[in-house]
């Protein structure tokens, strides 16, 4: 796309927003889900490792790398719940793709917005295989920065158009309802999580506190529902009571990572779980019957970010929504890097 070896296409926040709006949010979510599904179909080709995490009392900073043997990708991402009180995002991110054969970066992109989109696409994609067929009503508990993306992904991929919303901060629920107004939802603000789950076929929990929490208790979860547990994504941070896990069929992205970070950190290390890629491939059944409780223990995995970056890169040539970043040294003779400095001194 860019012939100059020193130039890397860079997708800024401004360009990402324009890209999403040009494509359309729901179409973006659907197409991104298709890229994730495609890469999950190539699961065994990828390098896989739990993300590298640096924890502190305030939050976590993580690197999420993977490669399919042709392209390498990584994401830098943080999670700092206290940031909201300081007027900052809880989660920020950026990512890169590189050519495995020469090591040169081929894309640098913001991923704060893109992570919200890919998380929502992954949730809805999992629910396509696990949620009760024909589900239209979802409880959405936690109405912060991720909530609208989740709602739109479930609408676009599954046809969910009824939302029962709850947050411990009522202003978050009001914000969510305001942002989703006119987008085809029948929304109900609920005073408690218990009220929110009443009549819901899908329950999505997407809260941010970095602690062991009990957003759902066992008595709140009836037979036949699908739970999309998004908020628990690092050691010591969960949302569901352990008894719910014991009643559920649990589906995960990558067990070595989810056992450290997900809801299943509450269970024995050998507790049976099913990998989603196996369900998508048809090797293992997802939802078997109407009474089954399915749980997607979502923590986010590097292959999903790889898919998101790959999708964005594929949109750049037709949209032109990127800028050229002079990022790589490109001396006239590859061994003469110092000479490049000397020539720059003469030009200056």
Tab-separated table of C-alpha atoms in Angstrom, residues 11-142:
chain	number	residue	atom	x	y	z
A	11	UNK	CA	-4.725	4.946	12.158
A	12	UNK	CA	-5.298	7.715	14.694
A	13	UNK	CA	-8.317	8.039	16.971
A	14	UNK	CA	-9.783	10.566	14.534
A	15	UNK	CA	-9.289	8.223	11.592
A	16	UNK	CA	-10.708	5.271	13.543
A	17	UNK	CA	-13.862	7.210	14.367
A	18	UNK	CA	-14.237	8.281	10.735
A	19	UNK	CA	-13.652	4.699	9.589
A	20	UNK	CA	-16.331	3.335	11.927
A	21	UNK	CA	-18.810	6.013	10.909
A	22	UNK	CA	-18.039	5.599	7.194
A	23	UNK	CA	-18.656	1.858	7.377
A	24	UNK	CA	-21.468	2.134	9.942
A	25	UNK	CA	-21.217	0.851	13.498
A	26	UNK	CA	-23.413	-2.220	13.089
A	27	UNK	CA	-21.868	-3.230	9.760
A	28	UNK	CA	-18.415	-2.741	11.284
A	29	UNK	CA	-19.335	-5.046	14.187
A	30	UNK	CA	-20.746	-7.730	11.877
A	31	UNK	CA	-17.772	-7.657	9.505
A	32	UNK	CA	-15.310	-7.656	12.388
A	33	UNK	CA	-17.078	-10.694	13.874
A	34	UNK	CA	-16.622	-12.457	10.534
A	35	UNK	CA	-12.866	-11.769	10.640
A	36	UNK	CA	-12.690	-13.170	14.192
A	37	UNK	CA	-14.668	-16.231	13.146
A	38	UNK	CA	-12.332	-16.738	10.195
A	39	UNK	CA	-9.247	-16.542	12.408
A	40	UNK	CA	-10.768	-18.864	15.014
A	41	UNK	CA	-11.197	-21.280	12.111
A	42	UNK	CA	-7.394	-21.112	11.676
A	43	UNK	CA	-6.807	-21.455	15.438
A	44	UNK	CA	-4.115	-24.089	15.252
A	45	UNK	CA	-1.927	-21.910	12.988
A	46	UNK	CA	-1.493	-19.202	15.610
A	47	UNK	CA	1.175	-18.732	18.237
A	48	UNK	CA	-0.715	-18.662	21.521
A	49	UNK	CA	0.352	-17.477	24.946
A	50	UNK	CA	-1.393	-15.829	27.899
A	51	UNK	CA	-0.911	-12.095	27.758
A	52	UNK	CA	2.088	-10.633	29.550
A	53	UNK	CA	0.700	-8.646	32.462
A	54	UNK	CA	2.278	-6.114	34.809
A	55	UNK	CA	0.017	-5.646	37.822
A	56	UNK	CA	-0.029	-2.801	40.310
A	57	UNK	CA	-2.348	-1.742	43.098
A	58	UNK	CA	-4.060	0.663	40.693
A	59	UNK	CA	-4.486	-1.603	37.666
A	60	UNK	CA	-2.724	-3.631	35.011
A	61	UNK	CA	-0.690	-3.047	31.844
A	62	UNK	CA	-0.617	-5.899	29.351
A	63	UNK	CA	0.957	-6.978	26.067
A	64	UNK	CA	-1.013	-9.381	23.857
A	65	UNK	CA	1.065	-10.964	21.042
A	66	UNK	CA	0.271	-13.572	18.396
A	67	UNK	CA	1.218	-14.629	14.859
A	68	UNK	CA	-0.283	-16.818	12.150
A	69	UNK	CA	3.130	-17.427	10.603
A	70	UNK	CA	2.711	-14.696	7.984
A	71	UNK	CA	1.728	-11.672	10.065
A	72	UNK	CA	2.685	-10.836	13.652
A	73	UNK	CA	0.452	-8.674	15.824
A	74	UNK	CA	0.406	-7.298	19.324
A	75	UNK	CA	-1.714	-5.003	21.458
A	76	UNK	CA	-0.706	-2.816	24.371
A	77	UNK	CA	-3.639	-2.366	26.743
A	78	UNK	CA	-4.192	-1.147	30.288
A	79	UNK	CA	-7.008	-1.532	32.800
A	80	UNK	CA	-7.186	1.097	35.557
A	81	UNK	CA	-10.682	1.404	37.105
A	82	UNK	CA	-9.680	4.458	39.153
A	83	UNK	CA	-9.051	6.425	35.961
A	84	UNK	CA	-12.716	7.272	35.581
A	85	UNK	CA	-12.601	9.373	38.756
A	86	UNK	CA	-9.746	11.359	37.204
A	87	UNK	CA	-11.519	11.968	33.894
A	88	UNK	CA	-9.514	9.275	32.088
A	89	UNK	CA	-10.499	6.095	30.248
A	90	UNK	CA	-10.405	2.867	32.268
A	91	UNK	CA	-8.988	1.053	29.230
A	92	UNK	CA	-6.660	2.448	26.557
A	93	UNK	CA	-4.866	0.532	23.836
A	94	UNK	CA	-2.856	0.606	20.646
A	95	UNK	CA	-1.667	-2.181	18.388
A	96	UNK	CA	0.587	-3.140	15.517
A	97	UNK	CA	0.852	-5.649	12.687
A	98	UNK	CA	4.181	-6.661	11.152
A	99	UNK	CA	5.381	-8.800	8.244
A	100	UNK	CA	6.857	-11.990	9.706
A	101	UNK	CA	9.221	-12.419	6.762
A	102	UNK	CA	11.108	-9.125	7.214
A	103	UNK	CA	9.971	-7.860	10.605
A	104	UNK	CA	8.780	-4.534	9.220
A	105	UNK	CA	5.623	-3.053	10.779
A	106	UNK	CA	2.754	-2.739	8.299
A	107	UNK	CA	0.177	-1.031	10.539
A	108	UNK	CA	0.086	1.009	13.741
A	109	UNK	CA	-3.350	1.786	15.117
A	110	UNK	CA	-5.227	3.178	18.048
A	111	UNK	CA	-7.117	0.392	19.763
A	112	UNK	CA	-9.098	2.034	22.554
A	113	UNK	CA	-12.136	2.345	20.295
A	114	UNK	CA	-11.195	-0.760	18.327
A	115	UNK	CA	-10.952	-2.894	21.488
A	116	UNK	CA	-14.467	-1.859	22.491
A	117	UNK	CA	-15.689	-2.901	19.044
A	118	UNK	CA	-13.824	-6.222	18.971
A	119	UNK	CA	-14.939	-7.108	22.522
A	120	UNK	CA	-18.549	-6.532	21.536
A	121	UNK	CA	-18.162	-8.463	18.265
A	122	UNK	CA	-16.603	-11.387	20.140
A	123	UNK	CA	-19.424	-11.402	22.705
A	124	UNK	CA	-22.126	-11.507	20.057
A	125	UNK	CA	-20.224	-14.075	17.992
A	126	UNK	CA	-20.005	-16.390	21.001
A	127	UNK	CA	-23.709	-15.857	21.696
A	128	UNK	CA	-24.519	-16.846	18.099
A	129	UNK	CA	-23.380	-20.346	19.052
A	130	UNK	CA	-24.445	-20.397	22.715
A	131	UNK	CA	-27.527	-18.233	23.335
A	132	UNK	CA	-31.086	-19.583	23.119
A	133	UNK	CA	-32.254	-19.482	19.500
A	134	UNK	CA	-34.403	-16.442	18.785
A	135	UNK	CA	-33.260	-14.470	21.841
A	136	UNK	CA	-34.459	-10.866	21.765
A	137	UNK	CA	-34.061	-9.643	25.370
A	138	UNK	CA	-30.739	-8.948	27.101
A	139	UNK	CA	-29.932	-7.732	30.591
A	140	UNK	CA	-26.973	-5.365	30.411
A	141	UNK	CA	-25.419	-4.927	33.846
A	142	UNK	CA	-22.698	-2.288	33.883
